[in-house]
Amino acid sequence: MNIASDEVDAEAGEDDGADALPFALVLDDGMPRLKRQRCEPSASSGSFVPESDESDALAAAASAFQAARSAVPLVRKGPRSVQEAFRWPETKLDQVCKDPNREHRLRSLLEHGVLASSDFSGMGGDREIMRQLGLVMQARQWPLDAAARFRHVRACDIGRLQRTVLSYMSMNHDDFGSCVTGDLMERLPSTFLETISDMQPSEGDDVDTCVRKNSLIDSFIKENRAEIFAGSASYCYVHDNMCLTDRGLHLQDEQSQVPLRVNLAGTTCVGWSAVGSRKGFGHTSEVAHSVWLNERLHNAEALKEDMFIHECTMLYPAQEKLADPLSETHVVLSIKTGPQSQGFPSSRNRTLSAGLSKATTIWMGPTAPDLLQRDFDSIFATTMELSGNIFFLEDDETQRRCNIDKAVCQRGRNRLVLQSLNRWDLLQSCLAPGAATRLREYDEKRANRVDPEGAFLADVEHWPGQCLGSGGPLFPCQLKHGTVVSWQHQRAATGMEHLAAQGYHVFDVVGPKTPLYSLLSTLDDCKLKQLSGNGWSLPAVCAWMLYVWSNTCKRPPSSLLRFLACSRIRSGSDDDDVDDGQIGVGCSQPEPDAEACGLDAANEVPEQVNSSDSDADVHASLVTSLVYQEEDDFAPQT
DNA sequence: TATCGGAATGCGCCCGTGAC
DNA sequence: GTCACGGGCGCATTCCGATA
């Protein structure tokens, strides 16, 4: 049994780019051998799932899944043209729908559409993914049109540039219907905000002190979450007003008609990034993370949110940051992947996570960490047939003229001299001194490769060997700035090409442009790179979203009613009756009979929903005492 | 003209993981 | 246990425009 790696190391990456392989793809003896081996990710490395005994249904589903895994997955060929690569929305949907069970679950889950809110939104990559998926589903005549399927209620980002983009989308594509807010801290009531400010680490504090203080802040927010987040409002840049952050997320009278309510977030990873200060739990961004996390906790308890999708850097400790704090209310899943695992020639490995509210959803996918990673890879992993050169879609001659203009304006170079240079010399003339030095070092490295004429790209703002994916056939991993040079095109990538490398449709040749293009085309390269580096790889996150959705079932209304009845019984009884040891073992609880409890089930939901937030909040221990439906409830329709 | 704040620019690393 | 290598939404300085 071989386990292939998706990592692009310097040597393997120089060959042909075909080594961008999935993290835990298992190949049987009869399968083609891959060049490198890699250990399966351990639980501590970030891939994890809830306890296997969480419910009989989950265990049964996991067993069924493990049995199905006996079939050995083949590594499919990746896209072979730029047009094919940019058909990622269709491709991902096809890949996930190959299994009729997954397709059935996906259709069922999205039957009433998606209501999305996002935090740490960046340029709204989640919106673009859902817009693309909506178009594909519409073309395939899935029920409901695209606009009704994916709706957005709120986006949020601390950056002014990002807010400009998000506001543009709200105004032009939501008819001013969605909110755009700023810093997450703004949604805290002023009294709590003052207290937290007093508790925050001081400038001179060492890391241990910062960790301790951040932990205290997290505990404080968690303990007071109902008061903090009930009726929480924040200044909205679209409506120029204070808007509720949970607008539109409450359950409707007809619970069965409720859309899937998803929060999407790519939390700040500076504390965990290798280029950051590596303060980890002591970093200042931990407070905003705590606000975001405890809001998820609160929303799940108050039945206001069904799941969240989360993206962060590879070093993000998802177990400690997500799974442990949310163990009572959510099923938390996590994998490591990137576009390069899926045949999209751009380097951006990420830890992708999802949290499913136990109160309103049921996870039907594999439960073991390695199975989860392997199952995901078995669906989406492909060979790498392309290089990062496919993203150089601007006309080379037009770019040459632009570079000359820029060098004349910004560096005071002589236009006539520049015009006399060949493309390579012009490139060097346009670079900063340090970048030009690094360009030469990369050039030496390229010349020493086995195939010096093969595709070669590098970010010359990083020294060779420093930046993953830089100095190889893939488009290097993007930060918020960069000068990505293609040796074949002998020029640096433009801001639009950076966005293309993230999967955005910003060139006609790859299909209809994103509606965002009309705004993006007004921004300079620097801003485009800032947005792109701050953003998501759309194909990779799209795959993860579809994977999570296609393995998730909404808890049927009858199940929710039993849960609510159970909550009422427990609320009215001695708290000591709630056996902590039973938490997380929902199926082991005797199923309460709503009718026997004297509850009018049909009236219970609205009453619960319409009550004030604090009343509606359900203690986490109650959330976990759900009675799961039999797996048959979710079997595909025949 | 001095000051300030935001944007642009140029330069840069250390820790965890895995192979040996 | 050692060591090589991969991982990357940074940071400090300079520039520039707005304002008093």
Short mmCIF file of C-alpha atoms in Angstrom, two decimals, chain A residues 295-577:
data_model
loop_
_atom_site.label_atom_id
_atom_site.label_comp_id
_atom_site.label_asym_id
_atom_site.label_seq_id
_atom_site.Cartn_x
_atom_site.Cartn_y
_atom_site.Cartn_z
CA GLU A 295 -20.93 32.97 17.98
CA ARG A 296 -20.98 29.59 16.17
CA LEU A 297 -21.56 27.93 19.52
CA HIS A 298 -24.36 30.31 20.38
CA ASN A 299 -26.01 30.06 16.97
CA ALA A 300 -25.97 26.26 17.09
CA GLU A 301 -27.48 26.24 20.56
CA ALA A 302 -30.14 28.72 19.47
CA LEU A 303 -30.88 26.64 16.33
CA LYS A 304 -29.90 29.59 14.15
CA GLU A 305 -27.14 27.92 12.15
CA ASP A 306 -26.74 24.47 10.62
CA MET A 307 -23.05 24.41 9.80
CA PHE A 308 -19.90 26.35 9.16
CA ILE A 309 -17.11 25.98 6.64
CA HIS A 310 -13.68 27.12 7.77
CA GLU A 311 -10.38 27.76 6.01
CA CYS A 312 -6.98 28.49 7.47
CA THR A 313 -3.29 27.85 7.04
CA MET A 314 -1.78 24.36 7.22
CA LEU A 315 -0.40 24.95 10.71
CA TYR A 316 -3.82 25.89 12.12
CA PRO A 317 -4.50 23.46 14.99
CA ALA A 318 -8.10 22.67 14.10
CA GLN A 319 -8.47 20.07 16.84
CA GLU A 320 -7.68 22.52 19.64
CA LYS A 321 -9.26 25.53 17.96
CA LEU A 322 -12.50 24.04 16.63
CA ALA A 323 -13.16 20.43 17.54
CA ASP A 324 -12.46 20.62 21.27
CA PRO A 325 -14.37 23.84 22.03
CA LEU A 326 -17.36 22.76 19.91
CA SER A 327 -17.36 19.09 20.81
CA GLU A 328 -20.75 19.27 22.50
CA THR A 329 -22.65 21.13 19.81
CA HIS A 330 -20.94 20.28 16.53
CA VAL A 331 -19.53 17.43 14.54
CA VAL A 332 -16.23 18.95 13.45
CA LEU A 333 -14.35 17.62 10.44
CA SER A 334 -11.05 18.68 9.00
CA ILE A 335 -8.80 17.80 6.09
CA LYS A 336 -5.74 19.20 4.39
CA THR A 337 -5.94 19.90 0.71
CA GLY A 338 -5.19 22.41 -2.01
CA PRO A 339 -5.85 23.11 -5.67
CA GLN A 340 -2.68 21.29 -6.69
CA SER A 341 -4.18 18.03 -5.38
CA GLN A 342 -7.05 18.51 -7.79
CA GLY A 343 -5.20 19.20 -11.02
CA PHE A 344 -5.41 22.99 -10.71
CA PRO A 345 -1.79 24.20 -11.12
CA SER A 346 -1.65 26.62 -8.23
CA SER A 347 0.03 26.04 -4.88
CA ARG A 348 -2.15 26.71 -1.84
CA ASN A 349 -2.31 23.99 0.77
CA ARG A 350 -4.86 24.66 3.47
CA THR A 351 -6.55 23.14 6.46
CA LEU A 352 -10.23 23.05 5.59
CA SER A 353 -12.74 22.33 8.31
CA ALA A 354 -16.47 22.08 8.73
CA GLY A 355 -18.67 22.10 11.80
CA LEU A 356 -22.12 20.57 11.62
CA SER A 357 -24.67 21.49 14.23
CA LYS A 358 -25.73 18.30 15.95
CA ALA A 359 -29.13 19.84 16.60
CA THR A 360 -30.14 20.26 12.98
CA THR A 361 -27.89 18.06 10.86
CA ILE A 362 -26.48 14.56 10.72
CA TRP A 363 -23.07 13.68 9.30
CA MET A 364 -23.23 10.66 7.04
CA GLY A 365 -19.62 10.53 5.88
CA PRO A 366 -16.65 8.60 7.19
CA THR A 367 -15.75 9.11 10.81
CA ALA A 368 -12.11 8.08 11.05
CA PRO A 369 -9.58 10.82 10.31
CA ASP A 370 -7.63 8.91 7.69
CA LEU A 371 -10.82 7.66 6.06
CA LEU A 372 -12.15 11.18 5.83
CA GLN A 373 -9.00 12.46 4.14
CA ARG A 374 -8.78 9.42 1.90
CA ASP A 375 -12.44 9.56 0.93
CA PHE A 376 -12.16 13.22 0.00
CA ASP A 377 -9.05 12.56 -2.06
CA SER A 378 -10.64 9.55 -3.74
CA ILE A 379 -13.36 11.85 -5.08
CA PHE A 380 -11.43 14.96 -6.03
CA ALA A 381 -7.76 14.06 -6.46
CA THR A 382 -6.39 14.03 -9.98
CA THR A 383 -3.02 14.01 -11.64
CA MET A 384 -1.45 17.35 -12.58
CA GLU A 385 -1.42 17.80 -16.36
CA LEU A 386 -0.93 21.57 -16.51
CA SER A 387 1.52 24.20 -15.31
CA GLY A 388 1.04 27.60 -13.75
CA ASN A 389 1.69 29.13 -17.18
CA ILE A 390 -2.00 28.63 -18.01
CA PHE A 391 -2.80 31.60 -15.80
CA PHE A 392 -0.69 34.00 -17.88
CA LEU A 393 -3.68 34.98 -19.96
CA GLU A 394 -2.86 38.63 -20.65
CA ASP A 395 -1.23 39.46 -23.98
CA ASP A 396 2.57 39.41 -23.53
CA GLU A 397 3.18 42.38 -25.82
CA THR A 398 0.56 44.50 -24.05
CA GLN A 399 2.20 43.66 -20.77
CA ARG A 400 5.59 44.60 -22.17
CA ARG A 401 4.29 48.08 -22.95
CA CYS A 402 2.70 48.35 -19.51
CA ASN A 403 5.97 47.34 -17.85
CA ILE A 404 7.87 49.96 -19.82
CA ASP A 405 5.36 52.63 -18.79
CA LYS A 406 5.67 51.56 -15.18
CA ALA A 407 9.47 51.51 -15.23
CA VAL A 408 9.52 54.99 -16.76
CA CYS A 409 7.04 56.42 -14.26
CA GLN A 410 8.11 54.69 -11.06
CA ARG A 411 11.82 54.07 -11.56
CA GLY A 412 12.71 56.94 -13.83
CA ARG A 413 14.11 54.64 -16.49
CA ASN A 414 14.76 55.81 -20.04
CA ARG A 415 11.92 54.73 -22.33
CA LEU A 416 14.07 54.39 -25.44
CA VAL A 417 16.59 52.21 -23.62
CA LEU A 418 13.83 50.01 -22.25
CA GLN A 419 12.20 49.64 -25.66
CA SER A 420 15.49 48.38 -27.07
CA LEU A 421 15.72 45.57 -24.51
CA ASN A 422 14.58 42.03 -25.08
CA ARG A 423 11.86 40.69 -22.79
CA TRP A 424 14.20 39.06 -20.29
CA ASP A 425 16.39 42.14 -19.87
CA LEU A 426 13.30 44.31 -19.66
CA LEU A 427 11.97 42.07 -16.91
CA GLN A 428 15.18 42.50 -14.91
CA SER A 429 15.11 46.24 -15.43
CA CYS A 430 11.62 46.50 -14.06
CA LEU A 431 12.37 44.56 -10.88
CA ALA A 432 13.63 45.96 -7.59
CA PRO A 433 17.33 45.22 -6.96
CA GLY A 434 16.61 42.39 -4.51
CA ALA A 435 14.02 40.83 -6.78
CA ALA A 436 16.44 40.98 -9.73
CA THR A 437 19.08 39.16 -7.66
CA ARG A 438 16.59 36.47 -6.73
CA LEU A 439 15.48 36.23 -10.35
CA ARG A 440 19.06 35.34 -11.31
CA GLU A 441 19.28 32.76 -8.54
CA TYR A 442 16.06 31.16 -9.70
CA ASP A 443 17.40 31.21 -13.24
CA GLU A 444 20.46 29.24 -12.14
CA LYS A 445 18.22 26.80 -10.35
CA ARG A 446 16.07 26.41 -13.45
CA ALA A 447 19.11 25.85 -15.68
CA ASN A 448 20.29 23.02 -13.42
CA ARG A 449 16.99 21.16 -13.64
CA VAL A 450 16.57 17.91 -15.48
CA ASP A 451 14.23 19.67 -17.86
CA PRO A 452 15.41 23.31 -18.04
CA GLU A 453 12.91 24.11 -20.77
CA GLY A 454 9.97 22.85 -18.71
CA ALA A 455 7.46 25.15 -17.06
CA PHE A 456 9.09 27.24 -14.36
CA LEU A 457 7.52 29.92 -12.20
CA ALA A 458 8.82 31.68 -9.12
CA ASP A 459 7.85 34.46 -6.76
CA VAL A 460 10.96 36.63 -6.89
CA GLU A 461 9.98 38.38 -3.68
CA HIS A 462 11.13 35.20 -1.92
CA TRP A 463 14.51 33.57 -2.00
CA PRO A 464 14.70 30.19 -3.74
CA GLY A 465 13.67 27.44 -1.36
CA GLN A 466 11.87 29.76 1.02
CA CYS A 467 8.39 29.77 -0.44
CA LEU A 468 6.55 26.56 -1.17
CA GLY A 469 5.74 26.13 -4.78
CA SER A 470 8.09 28.93 -5.80
CA GLY A 471 10.58 27.75 -8.37
CA GLY A 472 8.62 25.02 -10.08
CA PRO A 473 5.85 24.35 -12.56
CA LEU A 474 3.01 25.52 -10.32
CA PHE A 475 1.83 29.06 -9.68
CA PRO A 476 3.46 29.80 -6.27
CA CYS A 477 1.41 30.19 -3.14
CA GLN A 478 0.11 33.75 -3.00
CA LEU A 479 0.63 36.11 -0.11
CA LYS A 480 -0.85 39.60 -0.11
CA HIS A 481 1.90 40.76 -2.47
CA GLY A 482 4.24 39.02 -4.82
CA THR A 483 6.03 39.09 -8.15
CA VAL A 484 5.36 35.77 -9.83
CA VAL A 485 7.57 35.37 -12.88
CA SER A 486 7.02 32.84 -15.65
CA TRP A 487 10.21 31.88 -17.48
CA GLN A 488 8.18 30.86 -20.53
CA HIS A 489 6.40 34.21 -20.75
CA GLN A 490 9.41 36.15 -19.46
CA ARG A 491 7.28 38.50 -17.43
CA ALA A 492 5.56 38.84 -14.06
CA ALA A 493 1.93 37.88 -13.53
CA THR A 494 -0.60 40.69 -13.37
CA GLY A 495 -3.09 41.11 -10.58
CA MET A 496 -5.84 39.61 -12.74
CA GLU A 497 -3.63 36.58 -13.39
CA HIS A 498 -3.16 36.20 -9.64
CA LEU A 499 -6.94 36.07 -9.33
CA ALA A 500 -7.14 33.54 -12.16
CA ALA A 501 -4.70 31.35 -10.22
CA GLN A 502 -7.22 31.38 -7.38
CA GLY A 503 -9.88 30.14 -9.79
CA TYR A 504 -11.66 33.41 -10.59
CA HIS A 505 -13.15 33.76 -14.06
CA VAL A 506 -11.61 37.09 -15.03
CA PHE A 507 -10.65 36.33 -18.64
CA ASP A 508 -13.07 35.73 -21.49
CA VAL A 509 -11.07 32.79 -22.76
CA VAL A 510 -11.98 30.71 -19.70
CA GLY A 511 -15.69 31.46 -19.74
CA PRO A 512 -18.11 34.20 -18.73
CA LYS A 513 -16.44 36.66 -16.39
CA THR A 514 -17.45 36.99 -12.77
CA PRO A 515 -19.83 39.93 -12.21
CA LEU A 516 -17.18 41.20 -9.82
CA TYR A 517 -14.96 41.90 -12.82
CA SER A 518 -16.51 45.31 -13.41
CA LEU A 519 -15.15 46.38 -10.03
CA LEU A 520 -11.89 44.43 -10.16
CA SER A 521 -11.00 45.97 -13.52
CA THR A 522 -10.88 49.39 -11.83
CA LEU A 523 -8.30 48.29 -9.24
CA ASP A 524 -4.55 48.40 -9.71
CA ASP A 525 -2.30 45.34 -9.59
CA CYS A 526 -1.26 45.95 -6.01
CA LYS A 527 -4.84 45.89 -4.75
CA LEU A 528 -5.74 42.88 -6.87
CA LYS A 529 -2.81 40.93 -5.46
CA GLN A 530 -3.76 41.98 -1.96
CA LEU A 531 -7.29 40.68 -2.49
CA SER A 532 -6.16 37.54 -4.22
CA GLY A 533 -3.54 36.64 -1.61
CA ASN A 534 -6.14 37.25 1.07
CA GLY A 535 -8.62 35.01 -0.69
CA TRP A 536 -9.52 31.38 -1.12
CA SER A 537 -8.61 28.92 -3.82
CA LEU A 538 -12.08 28.56 -5.25
CA PRO A 539 -11.75 25.04 -6.72
CA ALA A 540 -10.32 23.58 -3.51
CA VAL A 541 -12.88 25.15 -1.18
CA CYS A 542 -15.67 24.33 -3.64
CA ALA A 543 -14.67 20.68 -3.48
CA TRP A 544 -14.71 20.75 0.31
CA MET A 545 -18.09 22.48 0.45
CA LEU A 546 -19.65 19.97 -1.93
CA TYR A 547 -18.06 17.09 -0.06
CA VAL A 548 -19.44 18.28 3.27
CA TRP A 549 -22.88 19.04 1.86
CA SER A 550 -23.13 15.75 0.03
CA ASN A 551 -22.44 13.86 3.25
CA THR A 552 -24.85 15.85 5.38
CA CYS A 553 -28.53 15.30 6.03
CA LYS A 554 -30.83 17.79 7.60
CA ARG A 555 -32.44 16.47 10.72
CA PRO A 556 -36.10 15.87 9.82
CA PRO A 557 -38.69 18.06 11.55
CA SER A 558 -39.94 15.09 13.54
CA SER A 559 -36.47 14.58 14.94
CA LEU A 560 -36.20 18.25 15.83
CA LEU A 561 -39.53 18.12 17.61
CA ARG A 562 -38.37 15.19 19.68
CA PHE A 563 -35.25 17.14 20.46
CA LEU A 564 -37.21 20.17 21.54
CA ALA A 565 -39.49 18.02 23.63
CA CYS A 566 -36.47 16.44 25.20
CA SER A 567 -35.05 19.90 25.88
CA ARG A 568 -38.22 20.96 27.61
CA ILE A 569 -38.31 17.89 29.78
CA ARG A 570 -34.75 18.38 30.78
CA SER A 571 -35.15 22.09 31.33
CA GLY A 572 -37.98 21.37 33.73
CA SER A 573 -36.19 18.63 35.61
CA ASP A 574 -33.36 18.64 38.03
CA ASP A 575 -30.16 19.62 36.24
CA ASP A 576 -28.40 16.81 38.01
CA ASP A 577 -30.46 14.44 35.90
#
